[in-house]
Short mmCIF file of C-alpha atoms in Angstrom, two decimals:
data_model
loop_
_atom_site.label_atom_id
_atom_site.label_comp_id
_atom_site.label_asym_id
_atom_site.label_seq_id
_atom_site.Cartn_x
_atom_site.Cartn_y
_atom_site.Cartn_z
CA MET A 1 -21.29 4.13 24.73
CA THR A 2 -21.77 6.20 21.64
CA ARG A 3 -24.09 9.15 21.49
CA LEU A 4 -25.15 10.75 18.24
CA LEU A 5 -25.68 14.43 18.93
CA LEU A 6 -28.61 15.34 16.75
CA SER A 7 -29.01 18.89 17.99
CA LEU A 8 -26.13 20.84 16.51
CA VAL A 9 -26.98 23.96 18.49
CA LEU A 10 -26.89 22.15 21.83
CA THR A 11 -23.70 20.41 20.83
CA LEU A 12 -22.03 23.68 19.96
CA VAL A 13 -22.88 25.08 23.39
CA ALA A 14 -21.90 21.97 25.31
CA PHE A 15 -18.68 21.01 23.61
CA GLY A 16 -17.53 23.98 21.55
CA ALA A 17 -14.98 25.26 24.04
CA ARG A 18 -13.31 21.88 24.34
CA ALA A 19 -13.11 21.26 20.59
CA GLU A 20 -12.15 24.75 19.43
CA LEU A 21 -8.87 25.17 17.58
CA VAL A 22 -6.47 28.09 18.00
CA ILE A 23 -4.62 29.55 15.01
CA GLU A 24 -0.88 30.11 15.48
CA ILE A 25 0.92 31.40 12.38
CA THR A 26 4.54 30.23 12.48
CA GLN A 27 5.86 31.12 9.02
CA GLY A 28 4.78 33.30 6.08
CA VAL A 29 6.25 34.50 2.82
CA ASP A 30 9.24 36.84 2.99
CA ASN A 31 7.45 39.92 1.64
CA PRO A 32 3.74 39.61 2.41
CA THR A 33 1.36 42.11 0.85
CA ALA A 34 0.32 44.83 3.29
CA ILE A 35 -3.46 45.15 3.32
CA ALA A 36 -5.73 47.24 5.53
CA VAL A 37 -9.18 45.86 6.32
CA SER A 38 -11.18 48.75 7.69
CA PRO A 39 -13.96 47.80 10.15
CA PHE A 40 -17.10 47.26 8.10
CA ASP A 41 -19.95 49.66 8.81
CA TRP A 42 -22.91 47.97 10.51
CA GLN A 43 -25.92 49.80 9.11
CA ASN A 44 -28.66 48.43 11.34
CA GLY A 45 -27.71 50.30 14.49
CA GLY A 46 -26.50 48.85 17.75
CA ALA A 47 -23.78 46.23 17.97
CA ALA A 48 -23.01 44.09 14.93
CA PRO A 49 -23.62 40.34 15.40
CA GLU A 50 -20.19 39.55 13.93
CA ASP A 51 -17.04 41.55 13.24
CA VAL A 52 -16.92 40.65 9.56
CA ALA A 53 -13.76 42.66 8.86
CA MET A 54 -11.88 40.87 11.64
CA VAL A 55 -12.83 37.47 10.20
CA ILE A 56 -11.52 38.56 6.79
CA GLN A 57 -8.37 39.98 8.32
CA GLY A 58 -7.73 36.71 10.13
CA ASP A 59 -8.22 34.71 6.94
CA LEU A 60 -5.77 36.81 4.96
CA ALA A 61 -3.19 36.73 7.74
CA ARG A 62 -3.50 32.93 8.04
CA SER A 63 -2.73 32.52 4.34
CA GLY A 64 0.78 33.85 5.02
CA GLN A 65 0.55 35.90 1.82
CA PHE A 66 -0.71 39.06 3.53
CA ALA A 67 0.29 41.29 6.43
CA PRO A 68 -2.90 43.00 7.62
CA VAL A 69 -2.55 46.46 9.14
CA ASP A 70 -3.32 46.64 12.85
CA ARG A 71 -6.50 48.63 13.51
CA LYS A 72 -4.78 50.85 16.06
CA ASP A 73 -2.46 52.08 13.30
CA MET A 74 -5.27 53.13 10.96
CA LEU A 75 -5.67 56.88 10.42
CA GLY A 76 -9.25 56.49 9.26
CA ARG A 77 -12.06 53.96 9.07
CA PRO A 78 -13.87 54.55 5.78
CA SER A 79 -16.87 52.51 4.70
CA THR A 80 -17.59 54.27 1.39
CA GLU A 81 -15.34 55.29 -1.50
CA LYS A 82 -15.80 59.00 -0.86
CA GLU A 83 -14.35 58.52 2.64
CA VAL A 84 -11.14 56.98 1.29
CA PHE A 85 -8.10 59.28 1.51
CA TYR A 86 -5.18 57.45 -0.06
CA ARG A 87 -2.56 59.54 1.74
CA ASP A 88 -3.74 58.08 5.06
CA TRP A 89 -3.05 54.56 3.84
CA ARG A 90 0.23 55.38 2.09
CA ALA A 91 1.41 56.89 5.37
CA ILE A 92 1.16 53.48 7.05
CA SER A 93 2.55 51.61 4.00
CA ALA A 94 -0.68 49.80 3.12
CA GLU A 95 -0.68 48.49 -0.44
CA TYR A 96 -4.37 47.64 -0.54
CA LEU A 97 -7.45 48.80 1.37
CA LEU A 98 -10.66 46.83 1.86
CA ILE A 99 -13.80 48.59 3.05
CA GLY A 100 -17.37 47.40 3.44
CA ARG A 101 -20.88 47.75 4.74
CA VAL A 102 -23.09 45.16 6.43
CA SER A 103 -26.87 45.29 6.63
CA GLY A 104 -29.86 43.05 7.29
CA THR A 105 -31.29 41.18 10.24
CA GLU A 106 -32.41 37.66 9.31
CA GLN A 107 -30.81 38.00 5.87
CA MET A 108 -27.39 39.64 5.84
CA LYS A 109 -25.86 41.61 3.00
CA ILE A 110 -22.13 42.41 2.81
CA GLU A 111 -20.99 44.98 0.26
CA TYR A 112 -17.24 45.44 -0.12
CA GLU A 113 -14.71 47.35 -2.19
CA LEU A 114 -10.97 46.80 -2.68
CA PHE A 115 -8.62 49.68 -3.49
CA ASP A 116 -5.04 49.78 -4.77
CA VAL A 117 -3.48 52.44 -2.55
CA ASN A 118 -0.41 53.15 -4.69
CA ARG A 119 -2.41 53.46 -7.92
CA GLN A 120 -5.25 55.26 -6.11
CA THR A 121 -7.94 53.24 -7.81
CA LYS A 122 -10.71 50.77 -7.00
CA VAL A 123 -9.76 47.36 -8.35
CA PHE A 124 -12.61 45.17 -7.20
CA ASN A 125 -16.01 45.17 -5.53
CA GLY A 126 -18.62 42.58 -4.68
CA THR A 127 -21.60 41.53 -2.59
CA GLU A 128 -22.33 38.49 -0.44
CA THR A 129 -25.78 37.67 0.90
CA GLY A 130 -27.12 34.91 3.12
CA PRO A 131 -28.60 34.08 6.52
CA ALA A 132 -27.32 36.25 9.36
CA SER A 133 -26.57 33.06 11.27
CA GLU A 134 -23.93 32.35 8.62
CA ALA A 135 -22.18 35.72 9.01
CA ARG A 136 -18.76 34.14 9.44
CA MET A 137 -19.17 32.01 6.33
CA LEU A 138 -20.23 35.08 4.35
CA ALA A 139 -17.08 36.81 5.57
CA HIS A 140 -14.99 33.80 4.50
CA ARG A 141 -16.49 34.12 1.01
CA VAL A 142 -15.37 37.73 0.86
CA SER A 143 -11.90 36.54 1.87
CA ASP A 144 -11.97 33.98 -0.94
CA ALA A 145 -12.81 36.67 -3.48
CA ILE A 146 -10.09 39.04 -2.27
CA TYR A 147 -7.51 36.27 -2.11
CA GLU A 148 -8.27 35.19 -5.68
CA LYS A 149 -8.21 38.75 -6.98
CA LEU A 150 -4.77 39.45 -5.50
CA THR A 151 -3.09 36.03 -5.96
CA GLY A 152 -4.87 34.51 -8.95
CA ILE A 153 -5.62 31.40 -6.86
CA PRO A 154 -9.17 30.60 -5.67
CA GLY A 155 -9.48 30.98 -1.92
CA ALA A 156 -10.45 28.11 0.39
CA PHE A 157 -11.56 30.01 3.48
CA ALA A 158 -15.28 29.24 3.01
CA THR A 159 -14.68 25.54 3.64
CA ARG A 160 -14.98 23.29 6.68
CA LEU A 161 -12.70 20.96 8.62
CA LEU A 162 -13.34 17.58 10.17
CA TYR A 163 -11.09 16.28 12.91
CA VAL A 164 -11.11 13.95 15.88
CA SER A 165 -10.49 15.47 19.30
CA VAL A 166 -9.48 13.29 22.23
CA THR A 167 -9.77 14.25 25.89
CA ARG A 168 -8.97 12.14 28.96
CA ASN A 169 -11.10 12.23 32.09
CA PRO A 170 -9.62 12.06 35.63
CA ALA A 171 -10.06 8.29 35.63
CA GLY A 172 -7.76 8.02 32.62
CA LYS A 173 -10.46 7.13 30.09
CA ASP A 174 -10.30 8.72 26.63
CA TYR A 175 -13.32 10.33 24.98
CA TYR A 176 -13.35 10.74 21.20
CA ARG A 177 -15.29 13.48 19.44
CA LEU A 178 -15.74 13.83 15.70
CA THR A 179 -15.81 17.59 15.24
CA LEU A 180 -16.83 19.89 12.40
CA ALA A 181 -15.48 23.46 12.26
CA ASP A 182 -14.91 26.37 9.93
CA SER A 183 -11.56 26.50 8.14
CA ASP A 184 -10.23 28.82 10.87
CA GLY A 185 -11.28 26.44 13.64
CA ALA A 186 -14.26 28.58 14.68
CA ARG A 187 -17.81 27.34 15.34
CA PRO A 188 -16.86 23.76 16.30
CA ILE A 189 -19.74 21.29 16.32
CA VAL A 190 -19.39 17.78 17.73
CA LEU A 191 -21.07 15.32 15.37
CA LEU A 192 -20.34 12.16 17.31
CA GLU A 193 -19.01 11.39 20.78
CA SER A 194 -17.73 7.98 21.81
CA ARG A 195 -15.58 6.19 24.37
CA GLU A 196 -14.27 4.10 21.47
CA PRO A 197 -11.91 5.34 18.72
CA ILE A 198 -13.16 7.30 15.70
CA LEU A 199 -10.90 7.23 12.65
CA ALA A 200 -10.48 8.27 9.01
CA PRO A 201 -13.19 10.94 8.48
CA ALA A 202 -13.83 11.61 4.79
CA TRP A 203 -16.02 14.05 2.85
CA SER A 204 -18.50 13.33 0.10
CA PRO A 205 -17.67 15.35 -3.04
CA ASP A 206 -20.67 17.66 -2.54
CA GLY A 207 -19.76 18.34 1.10
CA LYS A 208 -23.18 17.21 2.33
CA GLU A 209 -22.15 13.90 3.87
CA ILE A 210 -19.19 12.39 5.66
CA ALA A 211 -17.92 8.88 6.26
CA TYR A 212 -15.74 7.58 9.08
CA VAL A 213 -14.69 4.48 10.99
CA SER A 214 -16.16 3.95 14.46
CA PHE A 215 -15.42 1.21 16.98
CA GLU A 216 -18.75 1.68 18.75
CA THR A 217 -19.90 -1.86 17.83
CA SER A 218 -16.73 -3.29 19.49
CA ARG A 219 -15.01 -3.67 16.12
CA PRO A 220 -14.23 -1.18 13.35
CA ALA A 221 -17.19 -0.34 11.10
CA ILE A 222 -17.69 2.26 8.37
CA PHE A 223 -20.54 4.75 8.77
CA ARG A 224 -21.88 7.52 6.56
CA GLN A 225 -23.64 10.55 8.04
CA ASN A 226 -25.77 13.34 6.59
CA LEU A 227 -24.61 16.69 7.97
CA ALA A 228 -27.95 18.47 7.59
CA THR A 229 -30.11 15.85 9.33
CA GLY A 230 -27.58 13.93 11.43
CA ALA A 231 -28.94 10.66 10.01
CA ARG A 232 -26.38 7.84 10.02
CA GLU A 233 -26.07 4.59 8.10
CA GLN A 234 -23.71 1.74 8.92
CA LEU A 235 -22.15 0.53 5.67
CA THR A 236 -20.01 -2.38 6.87
CA ASN A 237 -20.02 -4.92 9.68
CA PHE A 238 -17.59 -7.54 8.44
CA GLN A 239 -15.23 -9.56 10.56
CA GLY A 240 -11.74 -8.09 10.65
CA LEU A 241 -10.71 -4.75 9.25
CA ASN A 242 -13.23 -2.18 7.94
CA SER A 243 -11.37 1.05 7.27
CA SER A 244 -10.25 3.96 5.05
CA PRO A 245 -13.52 5.06 3.39
CA ALA A 246 -13.03 7.28 0.33
CA TRP A 247 -15.84 8.69 -1.81
CA SER A 248 -15.51 8.59 -5.61
CA PRO A 249 -15.56 11.97 -7.40
CA ASP A 250 -19.15 11.35 -8.60
CA GLY A 251 -20.31 10.40 -5.10
CA GLY A 252 -21.78 7.07 -6.16
CA THR A 253 -19.04 4.70 -5.01
CA MET A 254 -16.95 4.34 -1.89
CA ALA A 255 -13.51 2.76 -1.81
CA MET A 256 -12.64 1.03 1.44
CA VAL A 257 -10.31 -1.51 3.01
CA LEU A 258 -11.71 -4.86 4.15
CA SER A 259 -9.99 -7.99 5.42
CA LYS A 260 -13.07 -10.21 5.38
CA ASP A 261 -11.53 -12.49 2.72
CA GLY A 262 -8.08 -12.71 4.25
CA SER A 263 -5.43 -10.00 4.00
CA PRO A 264 -6.49 -6.33 3.81
CA ASP A 265 -7.50 -5.40 0.26
CA ILE A 266 -9.21 -2.52 -1.54
CA TYR A 267 -12.92 -2.89 -2.28
CA LEU A 268 -15.45 -0.65 -3.99
CA MET A 269 -19.01 -0.33 -2.68
CA ASP A 270 -21.82 0.89 -4.90
CA LEU A 271 -23.63 3.13 -2.42
CA ALA A 272 -27.04 2.65 -4.02
CA SER A 273 -27.04 -1.17 -4.13
CA LYS A 274 -24.34 -1.80 -1.47
CA ARG A 275 -22.74 -4.23 -3.94
CA LEU A 276 -19.04 -4.83 -3.28
CA THR A 277 -16.32 -5.25 -5.89
CA ARG A 278 -12.89 -6.44 -4.86
CA VAL A 279 -10.14 -4.38 -6.50
CA THR A 280 -6.88 -5.81 -5.19
CA ARG A 281 -5.98 -9.45 -4.44
CA HIS A 282 -2.59 -9.68 -2.80
CA TYR A 283 -1.10 -11.36 0.25
CA ALA A 284 0.44 -7.99 1.23
CA ILE A 285 -1.39 -5.19 3.03
CA ASP A 286 -3.23 -2.90 0.58
CA THR A 287 -4.75 0.09 2.35
CA GLU A 288 -5.51 3.85 2.36
CA PRO A 289 -7.22 4.23 -1.05
CA THR A 290 -7.73 7.66 -2.56
CA TRP A 291 -9.34 8.56 -5.88
CA MET A 292 -7.74 10.39 -8.75
CA PRO A 293 -9.91 13.41 -9.65
CA ASP A 294 -11.09 11.87 -12.94
CA GLY A 295 -12.42 8.79 -11.10
CA LYS A 296 -10.58 6.43 -13.47
CA SER A 297 -7.94 5.19 -11.05
CA LEU A 298 -7.06 4.85 -7.38
CA LEU A 299 -3.88 5.43 -5.43
CA PHE A 300 -3.28 3.22 -2.40
CA THR A 301 -0.59 2.21 0.07
CA SER A 302 0.89 -1.29 -0.13
CA ASP A 303 3.87 -3.13 1.31
CA ARG A 304 3.87 -5.65 -1.54
CA GLY A 305 7.39 -4.47 -2.42
CA GLY A 306 8.65 -5.02 1.11
CA ARG A 307 8.03 -1.53 2.54
CA PRO A 308 4.99 0.79 2.31
CA GLN A 309 4.86 2.66 -1.00
CA ILE A 310 2.17 4.30 -3.15
CA TYR A 311 0.67 2.30 -6.02
CA ARG A 312 -1.86 3.20 -8.70
CA TYR A 313 -4.71 0.92 -9.81
CA ASP A 314 -6.37 1.57 -13.17
CA LEU A 315 -10.07 0.76 -12.92
CA ARG A 316 -10.48 0.10 -16.65
CA SER A 317 -7.49 -2.13 -17.32
CA GLY A 318 -7.11 -3.61 -13.84
CA THR A 319 -3.37 -2.94 -13.91
CA THR A 320 -1.33 -1.80 -10.91
CA GLU A 321 1.87 0.24 -11.05
CA ARG A 322 4.17 1.57 -8.38
CA VAL A 323 4.21 5.37 -8.05
CA THR A 324 6.78 6.27 -5.34
CA TYR A 325 10.38 5.11 -5.20
CA GLU A 326 12.20 7.79 -3.21
CA GLY A 327 12.75 6.64 0.37
CA ALA A 328 11.81 3.43 2.15
CA TYR A 329 8.37 4.62 3.32
CA ASN A 330 5.62 6.58 1.55
CA ALA A 331 1.98 6.26 2.65
CA ARG A 332 -1.45 7.94 3.06
CA ALA A 333 -1.57 9.57 -0.39
CA ARG A 334 -3.96 12.47 -1.00
CA VAL A 335 -4.36 13.97 -4.47
CA ALA A 336 -4.82 17.63 -5.35
CA GLN A 337 -7.62 18.55 -7.73
CA ASP A 338 -5.07 19.19 -10.48
CA GLY A 339 -4.44 15.43 -10.54
CA ARG A 340 -0.69 16.07 -10.53
CA ASN A 341 0.40 16.77 -6.96
CA VAL A 342 0.11 13.98 -4.42
CA VAL A 343 0.70 14.60 -0.72
CA VAL A 344 2.16 11.67 1.23
CA VAL A 345 3.64 10.75 4.60
CA HIS A 346 7.33 10.24 3.85
CA GLN A 347 9.94 8.73 6.17
CA SER A 348 13.39 10.30 6.17
CA ASN A 349 16.16 9.58 8.69
CA GLY A 350 13.70 7.80 10.94
CA ARG A 351 11.28 10.73 11.02
CA PHE A 352 7.89 10.99 9.39
CA HIS A 353 7.28 14.16 7.37
CA ILE A 354 4.66 15.49 4.98
CA ALA A 355 5.94 15.55 1.41
CA ILE A 356 4.53 16.33 -2.01
CA HIS A 357 5.12 14.07 -5.00
CA ASP A 358 4.77 15.35 -8.57
CA LEU A 359 3.24 12.61 -10.74
CA VAL A 360 4.65 14.18 -13.91
CA THR A 361 8.26 14.77 -12.89
CA ASN A 362 8.35 12.11 -10.11
CA ARG A 363 10.02 14.73 -7.91
CA LEU A 364 9.37 14.49 -4.18
CA GLN A 365 9.71 17.53 -1.91
CA VAL A 366 9.58 17.33 1.88
CA LEU A 367 7.40 20.12 3.29
CA THR A 368 7.66 19.73 7.08
CA SER A 369 10.44 19.45 9.62
CA THR A 370 8.59 18.05 12.62
CA GLU A 371 9.18 14.43 13.59
CA LEU A 372 5.87 12.58 13.59
CA ASP A 373 3.58 14.01 10.90
CA GLU A 374 0.60 12.02 9.62
CA SER A 375 -2.88 12.09 8.10
CA PRO A 376 -2.42 14.78 5.43
CA SER A 377 -5.44 16.43 3.80
CA ILE A 378 -5.14 18.93 0.98
CA ALA A 379 -7.23 22.10 0.56
CA PRO A 380 -9.65 22.12 -2.39
CA ASN A 381 -7.61 24.84 -4.11
CA GLY A 382 -4.45 22.75 -3.75
CA SER A 383 -2.55 25.49 -1.93
CA MET A 384 -2.31 24.15 1.64
CA VAL A 385 -1.94 20.78 3.36
CA LEU A 386 -3.49 20.11 6.75
CA TYR A 387 -1.96 17.32 8.84
CA ALA A 388 -1.66 15.90 12.34
CA THR A 389 1.57 16.21 14.32
CA LYS A 390 2.93 16.43 17.85
CA SER A 391 3.78 19.43 20.00
CA GLY A 392 5.43 18.10 23.12
CA ASP A 393 3.17 15.29 24.26
CA ARG A 394 0.02 16.74 22.64
CA GLY A 395 -1.48 15.92 19.30
CA ILE A 396 -2.19 19.05 17.25
CA LEU A 397 -3.12 19.99 13.71
CA ALA A 398 -0.79 22.00 11.51
CA ALA A 399 -0.82 23.31 7.95
CA VAL A 400 1.85 23.96 5.35
CA SER A 401 1.68 25.45 1.86
CA VAL A 402 2.55 23.16 -1.04
CA ASP A 403 5.78 25.11 -1.59
CA GLY A 404 6.67 24.88 2.11
CA GLY A 405 6.75 28.67 2.50
CA VAL A 406 3.71 29.17 4.76
CA LYS A 407 3.06 27.29 8.00
CA PHE A 408 0.59 27.56 10.86
CA ARG A 409 -0.58 25.41 13.76
CA LEU A 410 -4.08 24.69 15.05
CA PRO A 411 -3.79 23.24 18.57
CA ALA A 412 -6.99 22.61 20.49
CA ARG A 413 -7.68 24.53 23.68
CA GLU A 414 -7.96 21.18 25.44
CA GLY A 415 -6.89 17.63 24.64
CA ASP A 416 -5.41 16.20 21.45
CA VAL A 417 -6.59 16.63 17.86
CA ARG A 418 -5.92 14.25 14.98
CA GLU A 419 -7.30 12.79 11.73
CA PRO A 420 -8.01 16.06 9.86
CA ALA A 421 -10.06 16.18 6.66
CA TRP A 422 -10.43 19.37 4.62
CA SER A 423 -13.80 19.73 2.91
CA PRO A 424 -14.43 20.30 -0.79
CA TYR A 425 -15.87 23.66 -1.78
CA MET A 426 -19.23 23.97 -0.05
CA SER A 427 -22.42 24.65 -1.97
CA ARG A 428 -24.14 27.90 -1.07
#
């Protein structure tokens, strides 16, 4: 029933339209920075293989921090510094101007320059090079550089998303597809298709592998998969629950939930030897492990106190302490790279929201206002949280900034989407 799609190109053609996400910005900051992204000059003649400037413009708009100038309002389209006339950009209230040039056939080169319109000076320039087939990713890297220059925060546009899309055929049977896409939902690739559920996708710390739970063997089992080759390995086949895989920061160990010895508990698997170590031993349900960035402790969800709350297990001392106390339900913790902010699913007034918990101050802030939010995943720069929610009777993905000020939605063109996982920074 399950088909591993080894040819990524064929998969993209066959299933891309069904899996593709659509960006809908619903809320930004009150005074976004006005930036003009002039169309980049394609120096090879003919039509450019990718509108690099439009990709960058879309990235900056999606951040909610910027208000890109519409191309039809531009009074000029410079590609070199000598073609920049600041009065043209002041006239349309642009604060910054980005120009660039693209060249190369098999290998692409993007040269770009950023100007402060009010100060009439160049503030930044750079170059990105790589395969022409990766033109969009090169453009995302330019976006990352511009975003960091103007906000002081590293960008996370040159990352990838995992999610599960679900479509129903006329006979009423669901089909599950584990899908990989760019951070803007473009270039979707189906990695696995099944008539049985696919759950809990997770990234390796180097972004080269993923893990997930598949029911293809008639019961839940944890698999790992190499993204470059498509090669898969089944890691567990125990009776009962096999769920919630989570890679350690060094990539050598995987935390998981198994019920092979009774109630669900947290286990660690050494990925080289496949040796298992049991971490928790409790009659309650211990589930949803996630690693602290230093690899010295784990957060997990447990109902050992009567209702689901977040607990912390210290790997050196073996001690467990409760982390969350606000509200009767906190689950599915995900930790930012700063090791301080933890995103959780928080229940309030019977509704499930995405919230952020500060481990230092113990302050919890609710970020979303929709009713059934779940499966949060935090961007590698810690600025945005991706999560699954409902829009009418459809499952969609949505994102919110960690201060709650920026929001956008990513519904699929067809079917439901769920179980998002934001990648780490990708190696070049």
